[in-house]
C-alpha cells in the first residue's frame, strides 16, 4: 500500500486504545511467540534485541519503531537489557459506501500492514508516548480520553516522519498467520467465521486467499493438521480413540475415523497397530490422498513445527496444488448451471425418458411430499427428508442415485434399486455378485466431473463428508448425509426406505429377518449355551478382534442372536465405542472365545499362517475342538441386508449344519 493511501485511511479511522504496556527483558531473556490480540506499535526505549514479527526479522535498538497487525506473532530475544513500550489499539474504518477507497483491495485488512524503522526525529515520539503512558496509568475516564488523543498525535508524528524518510507499509503474510493459528489451535472449534473475525477479514476473502496461494480450502488444511496430530497420538501414546479425537478437535472417534481413513487409508486402530513402535509415521497421508501441501523433501511451505517460511511461486518454490485434480471447478460449476436450467425446463418429461424406472408405489414415511408434486409427474415430485445435518429437499422417487457411502450400497440393492454409480470399494463384495452390472465405478469418489456427467437426481453419503465437499456435490444434485455408525443395520435400511420412497419394501425385509432370527435363535442357543464367541482376523502386525459394530457377522452374533463375548471384547467393543481392537499374538488366549469366527484380513500383505501356524493358536480350546469357522474375507466387513443374509446362513451352517 502506498503511504498516502495509508494516511487517507487513518483520516477515516476511529481508534480505541486497548492497552499500553511498559516492559523490560533482561539480557538473554526471551519473550516467547506472542500472538498480538490487536494492532500494535512497539517502541524501543533502551537496549537491543532480535525481534521477529511473523517472518520479518528486525535487529532493534533505541528509538526503533515497529508496527504489526492483529494476530501477528511477536518474538523478542534481548541481547542486553531491553526496555520498550507496546501500544495495542483497535481501529474501525468509517468510510461511506461510495468512497473510492472502498474499491481498494487492501481494505480487507487496512491497518494490518508491517513497517519498522528508526525515526530521524525520535524525541517527539518518545515525549508523546511518555505522556500517553502517564495518562493511561491513571484510572480516570478523562485521563484515558487524554491517552487516546495523545495516541492520534503519536500516529500523526510517525506518519509525518515516514513520509519524510520514504517508508512504505508492507503487506503482512496473512496466510502464514492463519496457518500458524490453525497449527496451534487445532483443538478448538475453528470455523471460517471465527477465523475471519480473528484476522479482520471477510469469509470470502479468507477463502479466496487460501484457494489462490494454497489451491486448497482452509477447512481441508485444518483437517490435514488434525489427522496428522491424531497420527502422532496414535503412534506415540496409549490414549483411547475417543480421547484422541477430542485432543485433535473432533467430537468423537467415529467422526475422526472417517477423516483419518480418508487421508491415511487405515482405520484408527489399524494405524495404531501398524505404526506404534514400528518406525516413523508417514509425513504425508499415504493412502488415497486427495490433497497434499507440497511434494515430500522440498523446502517449501510446511505447517509443521511452526515453519512458515514457505517458498511461494513468487520466490521460485513449488506451488501448492491438488493431486490428481480431475477437472476445472469453474467449468464444472458452469456445467452444473447448464444442467440445472435444462432440468428445470424439461422436468415434466424427465421421468418418461429414464430407463429402468421402478413401478413400486412409494410408501408413506416421515418424509413430507411437496405440495407442488403432481400425480401425473411423479419424477418431478419432491419431499423433505431430515438427515444428520438438517432438512433437505429430495425427489419423491429418485431414479438416478449416486451412492458414495461405500459399504451401504447393499441397502439400495435390497430395495431393488441399482445406483447409477458407486465407490470402487463398494463393488468388491462377493455377496453382491450379479447385482452390480452397469454401475459406474467412481473410484474414491473425488472426480466431481464424472459424477456431474451422470446427471444424478440424488447423492447419498455418510456424514463424515467435509462441508466443502458437500457444497460441491450439492451443486450437482440434492445430497443426503446419513449418520455414520448410528443405529442397527435394520434402522439404516429403514432410512434408505424413507429416502427412496420404499419404506414398505424395507419393512417387509425387516419382518422377514426378525422371523428368521426367531426361528434359528433357539436352535443356536441350544448348541452354544453360555459359551463365548469371538471374531478374530490376523493381519500383518497382529490380530484384530471385532465386536457388534464392525461387520464380520458381529451384528448377528452379538446383536440378533445375543451370544456371549469374552469379557475383554464385551467391555471394549460391545459396551464401548470402538469397532475393532488390535492385539498381539501373546494376547490371543484372552480374546479367544469357545467358538471363533475368523479369516485373514485380506487388505495387506500379512501372512495369516503366522497366527494360524503358531503354537498359541493351535493350543486354543476352540481350535482343538474344531469350533473355528472361516468367514469370507472380502465380504466380511459389509453389514447391509444382502451381506447379513449370507453371513446368517454361514452362522447357521457353522453351529447347527442343516438343522435350521
Coordinates of C-alpha atoms in Angstrom, one line a residue, residues 66-530:
X66 CA 7.8 -1.5 14.7
X67 CA 4.1 -1.8 13.7
X68 CA 2.3 -5.1 13.4
X69 CA -1.3 -6.2 12.8
X70 CA -3.7 -8.2 14.8
X71 CA -2.9 -11.9 15.1
X72 CA 0.7 -11.4 14.1
X73 CA 3.2 -13.4 16.2
X74 CA 5.8 -11.3 18.1
X75 CA 9.0 -12.8 19.5
X76 CA 11.7 -10.8 21.3
X77 CA 15.2 -12.1 22.4
X78 CA 17.1 -9.4 24.3
X79 CA 20.9 -9.0 23.6
X80 CA 21.2 -6.6 26.5
X81 CA 18.6 -5.2 29.0
X82 CA 15.8 -4.2 26.6
X83 CA 13.1 -1.7 27.6
X84 CA 10.1 -1.0 25.4
X85 CA 6.6 0.3 25.1
X86 CA 3.9 -1.8 23.5
X87 CA 0.7 0.1 22.5
X88 CA -2.3 -2.1 21.5
X89 CA -5.1 -0.5 19.6
X90 CA -8.2 -1.3 17.6
X91 CA -9.1 0.7 14.6
X92 CA -12.5 0.9 12.8
X93 CA -12.7 2.3 9.3
X94 CA -15.5 4.8 8.9
X95 CA -15.9 5.1 5.2
X96 CA -19.1 5.9 3.3
X97 CA -20.0 3.1 0.8
X98 CA -19.5 5.5 -2.1
X99 CA -15.9 6.4 -1.1
X100 CA -13.4 5.4 -3.8
X101 CA -11.1 3.7 -1.3
X102 CA -13.9 1.2 -0.7
X103 CA -12.8 -0.3 -4.0
X104 CA -9.2 -0.7 -2.9
X105 CA -8.2 -4.3 -2.5
X106 CA -6.2 -3.5 0.6
X107 CA -9.3 -2.7 2.6
X108 CA -9.7 -6.3 3.6
X109 CA -7.2 -5.6 6.4
X110 CA -6.4 -1.9 6.1
X111 CA -4.3 -1.5 9.3
X112 CA -2.5 -4.8 9.4
X113 CA 0.5 -3.6 7.5
X114 CA 4.0 -4.1 8.7
X115 CA 6.6 -1.3 8.9
X116 CA 9.7 -0.7 11.1
X117 CA 12.3 1.9 11.1
X118 CA 14.5 4.3 13.2
X119 CA 12.9 7.8 13.0
X120 CA 15.1 10.7 12.2
X121 CA 13.5 12.7 15.0
X122 CA 12.8 10.2 17.8
X123 CA 12.3 12.7 20.7
X124 CA 8.8 13.9 19.7
X125 CA 7.6 10.3 19.5
X126 CA 9.3 9.5 22.8
X127 CA 7.8 12.5 24.6
X128 CA 4.3 11.8 23.3
X129 CA 4.4 8.1 24.3
X130 CA 5.7 9.1 27.8
X131 CA 2.7 11.4 28.3
X132 CA 0.4 8.8 27.0
X133 CA 1.7 6.2 29.4
X134 CA 1.3 8.5 32.3
X135 CA -2.3 9.2 31.3
X136 CA -3.1 5.6 30.7
X137 CA -1.8 4.5 34.1
X138 CA -4.3 7.0 35.8
X139 CA -7.6 5.2 36.4
X140 CA -9.8 8.1 35.4
X141 CA -12.0 8.4 32.3
X142 CA -10.8 11.8 31.4
X143 CA -7.1 10.7 31.6
X144 CA -7.9 7.7 29.4
X145 CA -9.5 10.0 26.9
X146 CA -6.4 12.1 27.0
X147 CA -4.3 9.0 26.3
X148 CA -6.4 8.4 23.2
X149 CA -5.9 11.9 21.9
X150 CA -2.1 11.5 22.5
X151 CA -2.2 8.3 20.5
X152 CA -3.5 10.3 17.5
X153 CA -0.6 12.7 18.0
X154 CA 1.8 9.8 18.1
X155 CA 0.4 8.4 14.8
X156 CA 0.5 11.8 13.2
X157 CA 4.1 12.3 14.1
X158 CA 5.0 8.8 13.0
X159 CA 3.3 9.1 9.6
X160 CA 5.0 12.5 9.0
X161 CA 8.4 11.0 9.7
X162 CA 7.6 8.0 7.5
X163 CA 6.7 10.4 4.7
X164 CA 10.0 12.3 5.1
X165 CA 12.0 9.1 5.1
X166 CA 10.2 7.4 2.3
X167 CA 8.9 4.5 4.4
X168 CA 6.2 2.4 2.8
X169 CA 4.0 -0.1 4.7
X170 CA 4.5 -3.7 3.7
X171 CA 1.7 -6.2 3.3
X172 CA 1.8 -8.8 6.1
X173 CA 1.8 -12.5 5.4
X174 CA -1.8 -13.2 6.4
X175 CA -1.7 -16.8 5.2
X176 CA 1.3 -17.6 7.4
X177 CA -0.5 -16.1 10.4
X178 CA -3.7 -18.1 9.7
X179 CA -1.8 -21.4 9.2
X180 CA 0.2 -20.9 12.4
X181 CA -3.0 -20.2 14.2
X182 CA -4.5 -23.4 12.9
X183 CA -1.4 -25.3 13.8
X184 CA -1.6 -24.1 17.4
X185 CA -5.4 -24.0 17.9
X186 CA -6.5 -27.1 16.0
X187 CA -8.1 -28.5 19.2
X188 CA -10.6 -25.6 19.2
X189 CA -13.8 -25.5 17.2
X190 CA -12.4 -23.4 14.3
X191 CA -14.8 -22.2 11.7
X192 CA -14.4 -19.9 8.7
X193 CA -16.5 -17.3 10.6
X194 CA -14.2 -17.4 13.7
X195 CA -11.1 -17.1 11.6
X196 CA -12.4 -14.2 9.6
X197 CA -13.3 -12.4 12.8
X198 CA -10.0 -13.1 14.4
X199 CA -8.0 -11.9 11.4
X200 CA -10.2 -8.9 10.5
X201 CA -11.3 -10.1 7.0
X202 CA -14.3 -11.5 5.3
X203 CA -15.0 -15.2 4.9
X204 CA -14.9 -14.8 1.1
X205 CA -11.5 -13.0 1.2
X206 CA -10.2 -15.7 3.6
X207 CA -11.4 -18.5 1.3
X208 CA -10.0 -16.8 -1.8
X209 CA -6.7 -16.3 -0.2
X210 CA -6.3 -20.0 0.6
X211 CA -7.5 -21.0 -2.8
X212 CA -5.2 -18.6 -4.6
X213 CA -2.0 -19.3 -2.6
X214 CA -2.6 -22.9 -1.4
X215 CA -5.1 -24.1 -4.0
X216 CA -7.0 -25.5 -1.1
X217 CA -9.7 -24.7 1.3
X218 CA -8.8 -23.6 4.9
X219 CA -11.1 -26.3 6.4
X220 CA -9.4 -29.1 4.5
X221 CA -6.0 -27.9 5.6
X222 CA -7.2 -27.8 9.1
X223 CA -8.4 -31.4 8.7
X224 CA -4.9 -32.3 7.5
X225 CA -3.3 -30.8 10.6
X226 CA -5.8 -32.6 12.8
X227 CA -5.3 -36.0 11.3
X228 CA -1.5 -35.6 11.4
X229 CA -1.8 -34.8 15.1
X230 CA -4.1 -37.8 15.6
X231 CA -1.5 -40.0 13.8
X232 CA 1.2 -38.8 16.2
X233 CA -1.0 -39.6 19.2
X234 CA -2.0 -43.0 17.9
X235 CA 1.7 -44.0 17.3
X236 CA 3.2 -42.4 20.4
X237 CA 0.6 -42.7 23.2
X238 CA -1.9 -45.1 24.6
X239 CA -4.8 -42.6 24.6
X240 CA -8.2 -44.2 23.7
X241 CA -9.7 -43.4 20.3
X242 CA -12.3 -41.1 21.9
X243 CA -9.6 -39.2 23.8
X244 CA -7.5 -38.9 20.7
X245 CA -10.5 -37.5 18.8
X246 CA -11.2 -34.9 21.5
X247 CA -7.5 -33.9 21.7
X248 CA -7.4 -33.1 18.0
X249 CA -10.6 -31.2 17.8
X250 CA -13.2 -33.9 16.8
X251 CA -16.3 -34.6 18.8
X252 CA -16.0 -38.4 18.7
X253 CA -13.9 -41.2 17.4
X254 CA -16.3 -42.1 14.6
X255 CA -16.0 -38.6 13.0
X256 CA -12.2 -38.6 13.4
X257 CA -12.1 -42.1 12.0
X258 CA -13.7 -41.2 8.7
X259 CA -11.5 -38.2 8.1
X260 CA -8.4 -40.2 9.2
X261 CA -9.1 -43.1 6.9
X262 CA -9.7 -40.7 4.0
X263 CA -6.1 -39.4 4.4
X264 CA -4.2 -42.4 5.7
X265 CA -6.2 -45.2 4.2
X266 CA -6.5 -47.1 7.5
X267 CA -8.9 -47.1 10.4
X268 CA -7.6 -45.6 13.7
X269 CA -7.0 -49.0 15.4
X270 CA -5.2 -50.4 12.4
X271 CA -3.0 -47.4 12.0
X272 CA -2.0 -47.6 15.7
X273 CA -1.2 -51.3 15.4
X274 CA 0.9 -50.7 12.3
X275 CA 2.9 -47.6 13.4
X276 CA 3.1 -47.8 17.2
X277 CA 6.8 -48.6 18.0
X278 CA 7.3 -49.7 14.4
X279 CA 9.1 -46.8 12.8
X280 CA 8.2 -43.2 11.8
X281 CA 4.8 -42.2 10.9
X282 CA 4.4 -41.2 7.2
X283 CA 4.8 -37.4 7.0
X284 CA 2.1 -37.2 4.3
X285 CA -1.1 -39.1 4.0
X286 CA 0.0 -42.3 2.5
X287 CA -3.2 -43.9 1.0
X288 CA -5.8 -42.4 -1.2
X289 CA -4.6 -38.9 -0.6
X290 CA -6.7 -36.3 -2.4
X291 CA -4.6 -33.2 -1.5
X292 CA -1.1 -32.6 -0.2
X293 CA 0.6 -29.4 0.8
X294 CA 3.8 -30.0 -1.2
X295 CA 5.8 -32.9 -2.5
X296 CA 7.9 -34.5 0.2
X297 CA 11.5 -33.4 0.8
X298 CA 11.1 -29.9 -0.7
X299 CA 11.9 -26.8 1.2
X300 CA 8.5 -25.3 0.5
X301 CA 5.8 -24.3 2.9
X302 CA 5.2 -26.5 5.9
X303 CA 2.6 -26.2 8.6
X304 CA 4.7 -28.4 10.9
X305 CA 7.0 -27.2 13.7
X306 CA 5.9 -23.6 13.1
X307 CA 7.9 -23.4 9.9
X308 CA 6.2 -20.6 8.0
X309 CA 9.0 -19.7 5.6
X310 CA 7.4 -21.2 2.5
X311 CA 8.7 -20.6 -1.0
X312 CA 5.7 -19.5 -3.0
X313 CA 5.7 -19.2 -6.7
X314 CA 6.8 -15.6 -6.4
X315 CA 10.1 -16.8 -4.9
X316 CA 10.6 -19.8 -7.2
X317 CA 9.4 -22.7 -4.9
X318 CA 6.9 -25.4 -5.6
X319 CA 3.3 -24.3 -5.9
X320 CA 0.8 -25.9 -3.5
X321 CA -1.6 -27.9 -5.6
X322 CA -4.2 -30.7 -5.6
X323 CA -3.0 -34.2 -6.5
X324 CA -4.9 -35.7 -9.5
X325 CA -7.1 -32.7 -9.9
X326 CA -9.5 -34.1 -12.4
X327 CA -11.4 -31.1 -13.6
X328 CA -11.7 -27.3 -13.7
X329 CA -14.1 -26.3 -10.9
X330 CA -15.2 -23.2 -12.9
X331 CA -16.1 -25.4 -15.9
X332 CA -17.8 -27.9 -13.6
X333 CA -19.9 -25.2 -12.0
X334 CA -20.8 -23.8 -15.4
X335 CA -21.9 -27.2 -16.5
X336 CA -23.9 -27.6 -13.2
X337 CA -25.8 -24.5 -14.0
X338 CA -26.5 -25.7 -17.6
X339 CA -27.8 -29.0 -16.4
X340 CA -29.9 -27.3 -13.7
X341 CA -31.5 -25.0 -16.3
X342 CA -32.1 -27.9 -18.6
X343 CA -33.6 -29.9 -15.8
X344 CA -35.9 -27.1 -14.8
X345 CA -37.1 -26.6 -18.4
X346 CA -37.6 -30.3 -19.0
X347 CA -38.7 -31.6 -15.6
X348 CA -42.1 -32.6 -16.8
X349 CA -40.8 -35.1 -19.3
X350 CA -37.7 -36.3 -17.4
X351 CA -39.3 -39.4 -15.8
X352 CA -40.6 -40.8 -19.1
X353 CA -37.2 -40.8 -20.6
X354 CA -35.4 -42.7 -17.9
X355 CA -35.0 -46.5 -18.4
X356 CA -35.5 -48.9 -15.6
X357 CA -37.9 -46.8 -13.6
X358 CA -39.5 -48.8 -10.8
X359 CA -43.3 -49.0 -10.7
X360 CA -43.3 -49.8 -6.9
X361 CA -45.5 -47.3 -5.1
X362 CA -43.9 -45.0 -2.6
X363 CA -44.7 -45.9 0.9
X364 CA -45.7 -43.2 3.4
X365 CA -42.9 -42.1 5.7
X366 CA -41.9 -39.2 7.9
X367 CA -40.6 -37.5 4.7
X368 CA -43.2 -35.0 3.5
X369 CA -44.1 -34.8 -0.2
X370 CA -44.1 -31.4 -1.7
X371 CA -47.4 -29.6 -2.2
X372 CA -46.3 -28.9 -5.7
X373 CA -46.0 -32.5 -6.7
X374 CA -48.3 -33.6 -9.5
X375 CA -49.6 -37.2 -9.5
X376 CA -49.1 -37.2 -13.3
X377 CA -45.5 -36.3 -12.9
X378 CA -44.1 -38.5 -10.2
X379 CA -40.5 -38.0 -11.3
X380 CA -40.8 -34.2 -10.7
X381 CA -42.3 -34.7 -7.2
X382 CA -40.2 -33.8 -4.2
X383 CA -40.3 -34.4 -0.5
X384 CA -38.3 -33.2 2.5
X385 CA -36.0 -35.6 4.4
X386 CA -34.3 -34.8 7.7
X387 CA -30.7 -36.2 7.5
X388 CA -27.9 -36.0 10.1
X389 CA -27.2 -32.3 9.1
X390 CA -30.7 -30.9 8.6
X391 CA -33.6 -30.9 6.2
X392 CA -33.0 -31.4 2.5
X393 CA -35.5 -31.5 -0.4
X394 CA -35.1 -34.6 -2.5
X395 CA -37.0 -36.4 -5.3
X396 CA -40.0 -38.3 -4.0
X397 CA -38.9 -41.3 -6.1
X398 CA -35.2 -40.9 -7.0
X399 CA -34.2 -42.8 -10.1
X400 CA -30.5 -41.8 -10.8
X401 CA -28.8 -42.3 -7.4
X402 CA -25.1 -41.9 -6.9
X403 CA -24.1 -43.9 -3.8
X404 CA -20.9 -42.5 -2.1
X405 CA -21.4 -44.4 1.2
X406 CA -19.1 -47.3 0.1
X407 CA -20.3 -50.0 2.5
X408 CA -24.0 -49.2 2.4
X409 CA -24.8 -49.9 -1.3
X410 CA -26.5 -53.2 -0.4
X411 CA -29.3 -51.3 1.2
X412 CA -30.2 -49.9 -2.2
X413 CA -29.8 -53.3 -3.9
X414 CA -32.1 -54.9 -1.4
X415 CA -34.7 -52.3 -2.2
X416 CA -34.5 -53.3 -5.9
X417 CA -32.7 -50.0 -6.7
X418 CA -29.4 -50.0 -8.6
X419 CA -27.5 -46.8 -8.2
X420 CA -26.0 -45.4 -11.4
X421 CA -22.6 -45.1 -9.7
X422 CA -20.8 -46.0 -6.5
X423 CA -17.3 -46.0 -4.9
X424 CA -14.9 -48.7 -6.0
X425 CA -14.7 -50.2 -2.5
X426 CA -18.5 -50.9 -2.7
X427 CA -18.2 -53.0 -5.8
X428 CA -15.9 -55.8 -4.4
X429 CA -18.4 -57.5 -2.1
X430 CA -18.8 -61.2 -3.3
X431 CA -22.3 -61.3 -1.7
X432 CA -23.4 -58.7 -4.3
X433 CA -22.2 -60.7 -7.3
X434 CA -24.5 -60.5 -10.2
X435 CA -26.3 -57.4 -8.8
X436 CA -23.7 -54.7 -9.8
X437 CA -23.7 -54.9 -13.6
X438 CA -23.9 -51.4 -15.1
X439 CA -22.9 -49.5 -12.0
X440 CA -20.2 -46.9 -12.8
X441 CA -17.1 -47.3 -10.7
X442 CA -16.2 -43.8 -9.3
X443 CA -13.0 -45.0 -7.6
X444 CA -12.5 -42.9 -4.4
X445 CA -15.3 -40.5 -5.4
X446 CA -13.2 -37.4 -5.9
X447 CA -13.9 -36.9 -9.6
X448 CA -16.8 -34.5 -9.4
X449 CA -16.8 -34.1 -13.2
X450 CA -17.6 -37.8 -13.6
X451 CA -20.5 -37.5 -11.1
X452 CA -21.7 -34.4 -12.9
X453 CA -21.8 -36.2 -16.3
X454 CA -24.0 -39.0 -14.8
X455 CA -26.8 -36.4 -14.2
X456 CA -27.9 -37.8 -10.8
X457 CA -31.1 -36.8 -9.1
X458 CA -29.8 -37.8 -5.7
X459 CA -26.5 -38.3 -4.0
X460 CA -26.2 -40.3 -0.8
X461 CA -23.2 -40.0 1.5
X462 CA -22.2 -40.6 5.1
X463 CA -21.8 -37.5 7.3
X464 CA -18.0 -37.7 7.5
X465 CA -18.0 -35.7 4.3
X466 CA -16.4 -32.4 4.7
X467 CA -18.6 -29.3 4.3
X468 CA -16.6 -28.0 1.3
X469 CA -17.1 -31.3 -0.5
X470 CA -20.7 -31.4 0.4
X471 CA -21.2 -27.9 -1.0
X472 CA -19.6 -29.0 -4.3
X473 CA -21.8 -32.1 -4.5
X474 CA -24.9 -30.1 -3.6
X475 CA -24.4 -28.0 -6.8
X476 CA -24.8 -31.2 -8.8
X477 CA -27.8 -32.8 -7.1
X478 CA -29.6 -33.0 -3.7
X479 CA -27.3 -34.7 -1.1
X480 CA -28.5 -36.8 1.8
X481 CA -25.9 -37.2 4.6
X482 CA -26.6 -40.2 6.8
X483 CA -25.1 -40.5 10.3
X484 CA -22.2 -42.9 10.1
X485 CA -22.2 -45.8 12.6
X486 CA -25.6 -44.8 14.1
X487 CA -28.3 -47.4 14.6
X488 CA -28.5 -51.0 13.6
X489 CA -28.5 -52.4 10.0
X490 CA -32.3 -52.6 10.1
X491 CA -32.5 -49.0 11.2
X492 CA -30.2 -47.9 8.3
X493 CA -32.3 -49.9 5.8
X494 CA -35.4 -48.1 7.1
X495 CA -33.7 -44.7 6.4
X496 CA -32.9 -45.9 2.9
X497 CA -36.5 -46.8 2.5
X498 CA -37.6 -43.3 3.6
X499 CA -35.1 -41.7 1.2
X500 CA -36.2 -43.7 -1.8
X501 CA -39.9 -44.0 -1.1
X502 CA -39.7 -47.7 -0.4
X503 CA -40.4 -47.9 3.3
X504 CA -42.8 -50.8 2.7
X505 CA -40.1 -52.9 1.0
X506 CA -37.7 -52.1 3.8
X507 CA -40.2 -53.0 6.5
X508 CA -41.0 -56.3 4.7
X509 CA -37.4 -57.3 4.8
X510 CA -37.1 -56.4 8.5
X511 CA -40.1 -58.5 9.3
X512 CA -38.7 -61.5 7.4
X513 CA -35.4 -61.1 9.0
X514 CA -36.9 -61.0 12.5
X515 CA -38.9 -64.1 11.7
X516 CA -35.8 -65.9 10.5
X517 CA -33.9 -64.9 13.7
X518 CA -36.8 -66.0 15.9
X519 CA -36.7 -69.4 14.1
X520 CA -33.0 -70.1 14.4
X521 CA -32.1 -68.3 17.7
X522 CA -33.4 -71.1 20.0
X523 CA -31.6 -73.8 18.0
X524 CA -28.3 -71.9 18.1
X525 CA -28.7 -71.0 21.7
X526 CA -29.2 -74.7 22.5
X527 CA -25.9 -75.5 20.8
X528 CA -23.8 -72.6 22.2
X529 CA -25.4 -72.2 25.6
X530 CA -23.4 -69.7 27.7

